[in-house]
Short mmCIF file of C-alpha atoms and ligand atoms in Angstrom, two decimals:
data_model
loop_
_atom_site.label_atom_id
_atom_site.label_comp_id
_atom_site.label_asym_id
_atom_site.label_seq_id
_atom_site.Cartn_x
_atom_site.Cartn_y
_atom_site.Cartn_z
CA SER A 1 53.96 35.39 5.68
CA GLN A 2 52.44 32.65 7.78
CA THR A 3 50.74 33.59 11.05
CA LYS A 4 49.96 31.11 13.78
CA ALA A 5 46.23 31.28 13.07
CA GLU A 6 46.48 30.09 9.46
CA PRO A 7 46.11 26.34 8.95
CA MET A 8 49.39 24.54 8.37
CA ARG A 9 50.39 22.72 5.21
CA VAL A 10 52.66 20.00 6.54
CA LEU A 11 55.05 18.06 4.36
CA VAL A 12 56.37 14.85 5.95
CA THR A 13 59.53 13.54 4.27
CA GLY A 14 60.06 9.83 4.82
CA GLY A 15 56.30 9.53 5.18
CA SER A 16 56.29 5.89 4.03
CA GLY A 17 58.64 4.64 6.78
CA LEU A 18 58.19 3.38 10.32
CA VAL A 19 57.86 6.80 11.94
CA GLY A 20 56.10 8.40 8.97
CA LYS A 21 53.38 5.74 8.92
CA ALA A 22 52.87 6.19 12.65
CA ILE A 23 52.47 9.96 12.23
CA GLU A 24 50.02 9.34 9.39
CA HIS A 25 48.02 7.08 11.70
CA VAL A 26 47.90 9.67 14.48
CA VAL A 27 47.00 12.45 12.02
CA LYS A 28 44.27 10.50 10.23
CA GLN A 29 42.94 8.11 12.89
CA GLU A 30 43.54 9.86 16.21
CA GLY A 31 42.34 13.35 15.33
CA GLY A 32 45.87 14.76 14.99
CA CYS A 33 44.86 16.88 12.00
CA LEU A 34 43.16 20.20 12.81
CA LYS A 35 40.54 21.83 10.62
CA GLY A 36 41.87 23.21 7.35
CA GLU A 37 45.27 21.59 7.70
CA GLN A 38 46.80 19.76 4.78
CA TRP A 39 49.17 16.86 5.43
CA THR A 40 51.29 15.23 2.73
CA PHE A 41 53.30 12.06 3.33
CA LEU A 42 56.19 11.62 0.90
CA SER A 43 58.08 8.52 -0.11
CA SER A 44 61.28 8.28 -2.12
CA LYS A 45 59.14 7.26 -5.10
CA GLU A 46 57.73 10.78 -5.34
CA ALA A 47 61.07 12.53 -4.86
CA ASN A 48 64.60 11.30 -4.33
CA LEU A 49 65.74 13.90 -1.80
CA VAL A 50 69.41 13.18 -2.48
CA ASP A 51 68.69 15.18 -5.64
CA LEU A 52 68.30 18.95 -5.25
CA GLN A 53 66.10 19.45 -8.33
CA GLN A 54 63.65 16.76 -7.20
CA THR A 55 63.61 18.26 -3.71
CA ARG A 56 62.81 21.71 -5.08
CA ALA A 57 60.10 20.32 -7.36
CA VAL A 58 58.28 18.55 -4.56
CA PHE A 59 58.37 21.68 -2.36
CA GLU A 60 57.06 23.70 -5.29
CA LYS A 61 54.22 21.21 -5.70
CA TYR A 62 53.05 21.12 -2.07
CA ARG A 63 54.14 24.60 -0.85
CA PRO A 64 54.49 23.50 2.81
CA THR A 65 54.43 25.92 5.71
CA HIS A 66 55.79 23.23 8.05
CA VAL A 67 58.06 20.24 7.44
CA ILE A 68 58.58 17.06 9.42
CA HIS A 69 61.85 15.72 8.07
CA LEU A 70 62.17 11.96 8.56
CA ALA A 71 63.71 10.84 5.28
CA ALA A 72 67.08 9.23 5.79
CA LYS A 73 69.15 6.42 4.48
CA VAL A 74 68.87 4.11 7.49
CA GLY A 75 69.80 0.51 8.19
CA GLY A 76 70.66 -2.00 10.85
CA LEU A 77 74.03 -2.23 12.58
CA TYR A 78 75.56 -4.63 10.07
CA LEU A 79 74.67 -2.62 6.98
CA HIS A 80 76.05 0.55 8.60
CA MET A 81 79.38 -1.17 9.28
CA LYS A 82 79.66 -2.12 5.62
CA GLU A 83 78.69 1.23 4.09
CA ASN A 84 79.67 4.14 6.35
CA LEU A 85 80.73 6.46 3.53
CA HIS A 86 77.52 5.87 1.63
CA PHE A 87 75.42 6.65 4.72
CA LEU A 88 77.43 9.82 5.35
CA ARG A 89 77.14 11.22 1.83
CA ASP A 90 73.49 10.40 1.14
CA ASN A 91 72.32 11.74 4.48
CA LEU A 92 74.39 14.94 4.24
CA ARG A 93 72.79 15.61 0.87
CA ILE A 94 69.23 14.74 1.91
CA ASN A 95 69.44 16.97 4.99
CA ASP A 96 71.05 19.90 3.20
CA ASN A 97 68.52 19.73 0.36
CA VAL A 98 65.53 19.62 2.72
CA LEU A 99 66.72 22.32 5.11
CA GLN A 100 67.96 24.77 2.50
CA THR A 101 64.88 24.31 0.29
CA SER A 102 62.67 24.82 3.36
CA HIS A 103 64.51 28.06 4.09
CA GLU A 104 64.34 29.29 0.51
CA ARG A 105 60.60 28.66 0.36
CA GLY A 106 59.88 30.34 3.69
CA VAL A 107 58.90 27.23 5.67
CA THR A 108 58.36 28.51 9.22
CA LYS A 109 59.18 25.36 11.12
CA VAL A 110 61.10 22.18 10.39
CA VAL A 111 61.29 19.31 12.87
CA SER A 112 64.03 16.89 11.85
CA CYS A 113 64.89 13.54 13.32
CA LEU A 114 68.25 12.76 14.91
CA SER A 115 68.91 9.43 16.58
CA SER A 116 70.34 8.17 19.84
CA CYS A 117 73.00 6.22 17.92
CA ILE A 118 74.73 9.53 17.18
CA PHE A 119 75.65 10.03 20.85
CA PRO A 120 79.34 10.04 21.84
CA ASP A 121 80.74 6.56 22.34
CA LYS A 122 82.91 7.41 25.36
CA THR A 123 80.66 9.34 27.69
CA THR A 124 79.05 9.51 31.07
CA TYR A 125 75.44 8.36 31.43
CA PRO A 126 72.70 9.35 31.16
CA ILE A 127 73.25 11.33 27.98
CA ASP A 128 71.24 14.51 27.61
CA GLU A 129 70.62 17.01 24.83
CA SER A 130 73.66 19.13 25.73
CA MET A 131 76.12 16.25 25.15
CA ILE A 132 75.52 15.11 21.59
CA HIS A 133 78.71 16.66 20.16
CA ASN A 134 80.98 15.68 23.06
CA GLY A 135 83.30 13.24 21.29
CA PRO A 136 83.09 10.81 18.39
CA PRO A 137 80.12 8.47 17.94
CA HIS A 138 80.53 4.68 17.92
CA ASP A 139 82.69 3.47 15.03
CA SER A 140 80.06 1.10 13.68
CA ASN A 141 77.91 3.89 12.23
CA PHE A 142 80.15 6.96 12.16
CA GLY A 143 78.92 8.02 8.71
CA TYR A 144 75.23 8.15 9.54
CA SER A 145 75.99 9.69 12.94
CA HIS A 146 78.10 12.58 11.71
CA ALA A 147 75.53 13.41 9.02
CA LYS A 148 72.79 13.45 11.67
CA ARG A 149 74.83 15.61 14.05
CA MET A 150 75.20 18.21 11.29
CA ILE A 151 71.42 18.73 11.29
CA ASP A 152 71.74 20.23 14.76
CA ILE A 153 74.56 22.48 13.56
CA GLN A 154 72.50 23.55 10.54
CA ASN A 155 69.48 24.30 12.73
CA ARG A 156 71.65 26.60 14.84
CA GLY A 157 72.93 28.24 11.67
CA TYR A 158 69.48 28.82 10.18
CA PHE A 159 68.43 30.45 13.43
CA ALA A 160 71.60 32.54 13.89
CA GLN A 161 71.72 33.77 10.32
CA HIS A 162 68.06 33.80 9.27
CA GLY A 163 65.98 33.58 12.47
CA ARG A 164 64.45 30.27 11.35
CA ARG A 165 62.99 28.05 14.05
CA TYR A 166 64.22 24.72 12.76
CA THR A 167 64.69 22.07 15.42
CA ALA A 168 65.16 18.33 15.89
CA VAL A 169 64.05 15.47 18.07
CA ILE A 170 66.17 12.49 19.13
CA PRO A 171 64.14 9.30 19.49
CA THR A 172 65.81 6.28 21.05
CA ASN A 173 65.23 2.88 19.39
CA VAL A 174 61.86 3.04 17.61
CA TYR A 175 59.82 -0.07 16.81
CA GLY A 176 56.31 -0.67 15.53
CA PRO A 177 54.19 -1.56 12.48
CA TYR A 178 55.74 -0.78 9.07
CA ASP A 179 59.29 -1.22 10.37
CA ASN A 180 61.89 -2.98 8.23
CA PHE A 181 61.72 -6.64 9.34
CA ASN A 182 64.68 -7.78 7.21
CA PHE A 183 67.02 -10.18 9.07
CA GLU A 184 70.18 -8.29 8.15
CA ASN A 185 69.14 -4.72 7.56
CA GLY A 186 66.21 -4.34 9.92
CA HIS A 187 66.24 -2.76 13.37
CA VAL A 188 66.94 -5.09 16.24
CA LEU A 189 63.39 -5.79 17.49
CA SER A 190 61.73 -6.09 14.09
CA ALA A 191 64.48 -8.35 12.73
CA LEU A 192 64.07 -10.50 15.84
CA MET A 193 60.30 -10.64 15.41
CA HIS A 194 60.76 -11.89 11.86
CA LYS A 195 63.42 -14.43 12.96
CA THR A 196 61.18 -15.69 15.74
CA TYR A 197 58.24 -16.02 13.36
CA ALA A 198 60.42 -18.00 10.93
CA ALA A 199 61.94 -20.21 13.64
CA LYS A 200 58.49 -21.08 14.92
CA LYS A 201 57.26 -21.94 11.44
CA GLU A 202 60.29 -24.09 10.68
CA GLY A 203 60.66 -25.61 14.15
CA THR A 204 64.27 -24.44 14.43
CA PRO A 205 66.07 -22.64 17.31
CA LEU A 206 65.91 -18.83 17.38
CA GLN A 207 69.38 -17.48 16.55
CA VAL A 208 69.94 -14.06 18.14
CA TRP A 209 72.95 -12.10 16.84
CA GLY A 210 75.13 -10.88 19.70
CA SER A 211 75.10 -11.70 23.39
CA GLY A 212 71.71 -10.20 24.23
CA THR A 213 73.30 -8.16 27.04
CA PRO A 214 73.46 -4.68 25.44
CA ARG A 215 70.80 -2.47 26.97
CA ARG A 216 68.43 -0.24 25.02
CA GLN A 217 65.51 2.13 25.54
CA PHE A 218 62.76 1.21 23.09
CA ILE A 219 59.95 3.56 22.13
CA TYR A 220 56.77 2.56 20.30
CA SER A 221 56.34 4.33 16.96
CA LEU A 222 52.89 5.66 17.83
CA ASP A 223 54.28 7.27 20.99
CA VAL A 224 56.97 8.91 18.85
CA ALA A 225 54.25 10.13 16.47
CA ARG A 226 52.12 11.66 19.24
CA LEU A 227 55.20 13.42 20.61
CA PHE A 228 56.15 14.64 17.13
CA LEU A 229 52.80 16.41 16.77
CA TRP A 230 53.30 18.11 20.11
CA VAL A 231 56.80 19.23 19.08
CA LEU A 232 55.50 20.58 15.76
CA ARG A 233 52.77 22.61 17.45
CA GLU A 234 54.24 23.57 20.81
CA TYR A 235 58.00 23.11 21.19
CA ASP A 236 59.73 26.41 20.54
CA GLU A 237 63.42 25.66 21.10
CA ILE A 238 66.10 25.25 18.43
CA ASP A 239 67.98 22.84 20.71
CA PRO A 240 66.98 19.23 20.19
CA LEU A 241 64.68 17.21 22.43
CA ILE A 242 65.23 13.55 23.34
CA LEU A 243 62.09 11.41 22.91
CA SER A 244 62.56 8.44 25.19
CA VAL A 245 61.17 6.34 27.97
CA GLY A 246 62.90 6.83 31.32
CA GLU A 247 66.43 5.66 32.15
CA GLU A 248 65.04 2.97 34.43
CA GLU A 249 63.30 1.39 31.43
CA GLU A 250 66.52 0.66 29.55
CA LEU A 251 66.63 -3.14 29.36
CA PRO A 252 68.85 -5.93 27.98
CA ILE A 253 67.96 -7.03 24.46
CA LYS A 254 67.49 -10.58 25.77
CA ASP A 255 64.52 -9.39 27.88
CA ALA A 256 62.93 -7.97 24.74
CA VAL A 257 63.65 -11.28 22.96
CA GLN A 258 61.65 -13.07 25.65
CA MET A 259 58.73 -10.64 25.16
CA ILE A 260 58.83 -11.35 21.42
CA ALA A 261 58.88 -15.12 22.04
CA ASP A 262 55.87 -14.73 24.35
CA ALA A 263 54.00 -12.51 21.87
CA LEU A 264 54.52 -15.00 19.03
CA ASP A 265 54.07 -18.04 21.28
CA PHE A 266 57.53 -19.36 20.38
CA LYS A 267 58.47 -22.28 22.63
CA GLY A 268 61.75 -23.38 20.97
CA GLN A 269 65.35 -22.86 22.01
CA ILE A 270 66.91 -19.36 21.99
CA VAL A 271 70.60 -19.23 21.04
CA PHE A 272 72.80 -16.13 21.39
CA ASP A 273 75.52 -16.01 18.70
CA THR A 274 78.35 -14.21 20.51
CA SER A 275 80.57 -14.29 17.40
CA LYS A 276 78.41 -11.43 16.08
CA SER A 277 79.05 -7.82 17.12
CA ASP A 278 77.01 -6.30 19.95
CA GLY A 279 77.29 -2.61 19.08
CA GLN A 280 77.27 -0.18 22.00
CA MET A 281 76.67 -1.90 25.34
CA LYS A 282 74.32 0.85 26.45
CA LYS A 283 73.40 4.37 25.48
CA THR A 284 71.20 5.49 28.34
CA ALA A 285 69.41 8.69 27.38
CA SER A 286 67.81 11.11 29.80
CA ASN A 287 64.20 12.07 29.19
CA ALA A 288 64.29 14.74 31.93
CA LYS A 289 63.84 17.59 29.43
CA LEU A 290 60.82 15.91 27.83
CA ARG A 291 59.40 15.25 31.30
CA ARG A 292 59.76 18.94 32.20
CA TYR A 293 57.47 19.78 29.27
CA LEU A 294 55.17 16.74 29.42
CA PRO A 295 55.21 15.27 32.94
CA ASP A 296 52.08 13.20 32.33
CA PHE A 297 52.78 11.64 28.92
CA THR A 298 52.08 7.90 29.09
CA PHE A 299 54.37 5.59 27.13
CA THR A 300 53.06 2.32 25.71
CA PRO A 301 54.55 -0.50 27.84
CA LEU A 302 57.17 -2.47 25.87
CA SER A 303 55.39 -5.82 26.15
CA GLU A 304 52.18 -4.24 24.84
CA GLY A 305 53.94 -2.47 21.95
CA ILE A 306 55.79 -5.68 21.06
CA LYS A 307 52.55 -7.65 21.08
CA LYS A 308 50.85 -5.09 18.80
CA THR A 309 53.82 -5.04 16.43
CA CYS A 310 54.03 -8.86 16.27
CA ASP A 311 50.29 -9.04 15.57
CA TRP A 312 50.67 -6.45 12.81
CA PHE A 313 53.59 -8.36 11.31
CA VAL A 314 51.74 -11.68 11.29
CA ASN A 315 48.60 -10.10 9.80
CA ASN A 316 50.49 -8.03 7.23
CA TYR A 317 53.26 -10.44 6.30
CA ASP A 318 52.56 -9.88 2.59
CA ILE A 319 53.12 -6.13 2.69
CA ALA A 320 55.73 -5.98 5.47
CA ARG A 321 59.27 -5.03 4.49
CA THR A 322 61.12 -8.31 4.88
P1 LIG B 1 62.43 3.98 7.58
O1 LIG B 1 63.59 3.26 7.01
O2 LIG B 1 61.27 3.19 8.02
O3 LIG B 1 61.94 5.06 6.53
C1 LIG B 1 62.85 5.84 5.86
C2 LIG B 1 62.06 6.81 5.05
O4 LIG B 1 62.95 7.67 4.35
C3 LIG B 1 61.17 6.12 4.01
O5 LIG B 1 59.96 6.84 3.91
C4 LIG B 1 61.99 6.26 2.75
O6 LIG B 1 61.20 6.27 1.58
C5 LIG B 1 62.61 7.61 2.98
N1 LIG B 1 63.83 7.80 2.20
C6 LIG B 1 64.98 7.10 2.25
N2 LIG B 1 65.85 7.54 1.33
C7 LIG B 1 65.22 8.56 0.68
C8 LIG B 1 65.58 9.41 -0.38
N3 LIG B 1 66.78 9.31 -0.98
N4 LIG B 1 64.69 10.33 -0.80
C9 LIG B 1 63.47 10.42 -0.23
N5 LIG B 1 63.08 9.66 0.78
C10 LIG B 1 63.93 8.73 1.24
O7 LIG B 1 62.98 4.92 8.72
P2 LIG B 1 62.34 5.29 10.15
O8 LIG B 1 60.91 5.65 10.01
O9 LIG B 1 62.77 4.24 11.08
O10 LIG B 1 63.18 6.58 10.50
C11 LIG B 1 62.67 7.89 10.28
C12 LIG B 1 63.65 8.87 10.86
O11 LIG B 1 63.81 8.61 12.23
C13 LIG B 1 65.03 8.78 10.23
O12 LIG B 1 65.54 10.09 10.08
C14 LIG B 1 65.82 8.00 11.23
O13 LIG B 1 67.17 8.34 11.18
C15 LIG B 1 65.18 8.45 12.52
N6 LIG B 1 65.31 7.54 13.64
C16 LIG B 1 64.86 6.26 13.57
C17 LIG B 1 65.00 5.44 14.67
C18 LIG B 1 64.53 4.05 14.65
O14 LIG B 1 64.82 3.33 15.61
N7 LIG B 1 63.82 3.61 13.65
C19 LIG B 1 65.60 5.91 15.91
C20 LIG B 1 65.99 7.26 15.88
C21 LIG B 1 65.84 8.03 14.78
P3 LIG B 1 60.84 4.87 0.80
O15 LIG B 1 59.79 4.19 1.64
O16 LIG B 1 60.30 5.29 -0.50
O17 LIG B 1 62.12 4.09 0.73
#
């Protein structure tokens, strides 16, 4: 069995996505990999984790001692509204395959990824880690949300029945290089970056879907990655941990739109299309628990992260997911 002194073999599912690429960067470029450790970053091309046989085969191949589980069927608000059942079923399967295969192969620690969009819709704010099951999530993405919530239940089960220390983190809205910049299916900031880039090129107004008034806490993907490594090495609880900037940094989407316009030097008109759905008006998350562990962690300021992401998008337009 694995002792703490042996080097880890870490398998990162969803290693080709926004968060996975950021973890890869921190591991390979910021000294996040310790001597003797082996890190593998998976994409769906190597194994479709909806399929149990493929999941087992990839675990057999890499024999991980630790797993960072990021793989998920994810999308923007509008895609979720269209395909709730699909999001529910694929994510239930992916999560069950990864957690049960990890258990069967003796993986000592799994850190999975929940999301702040799974929080109860009708709630008091700020929301903390103890409240995630207190009432149904927002209707727009109930499928994805319920599948994600089950990860927390499974983690409790693997601990109660098998003593496994499987846990989860809950990042708020992540943005950064390698995000999905698709207009319809991308996350809000990356879709807006792409729209702004296109509007500038074509000399047309920037059309923002929704009123711009919903408030969000945004976290830069590299900050998420640095925190993930700390959780993998140091965080010993089964209960999840919210990864977020402070409550006071929750801001209206229209403020972020202005930062994007500044970063891309867009001088045209900005139009808010209020016929499109806004989603939840706010989902203020508390980072008090994170702050108890890491009082001095410095988050990348939003304007700086947006500037870096816009620069990456412009310079990598050919490979960006659009
Ligand atoms: P991305 O969409 O950027 O990446 C998703 C990853 O999952 C990709 O590597 C993709 O592989 C992989 N994947 C999808 N389906 C399968 C499958 N059937 N089998 C194997 N791999 C699969 O997502 P993010 O990086 O944004 O998200 C990572 C995690 O963080 C997810 O669990 C998400 O729910 C969570 N999260 C994200 C937030 C955000 O704002 N982005 C906020 C909170 C949580 P491939 O590249 O081959 O398609």
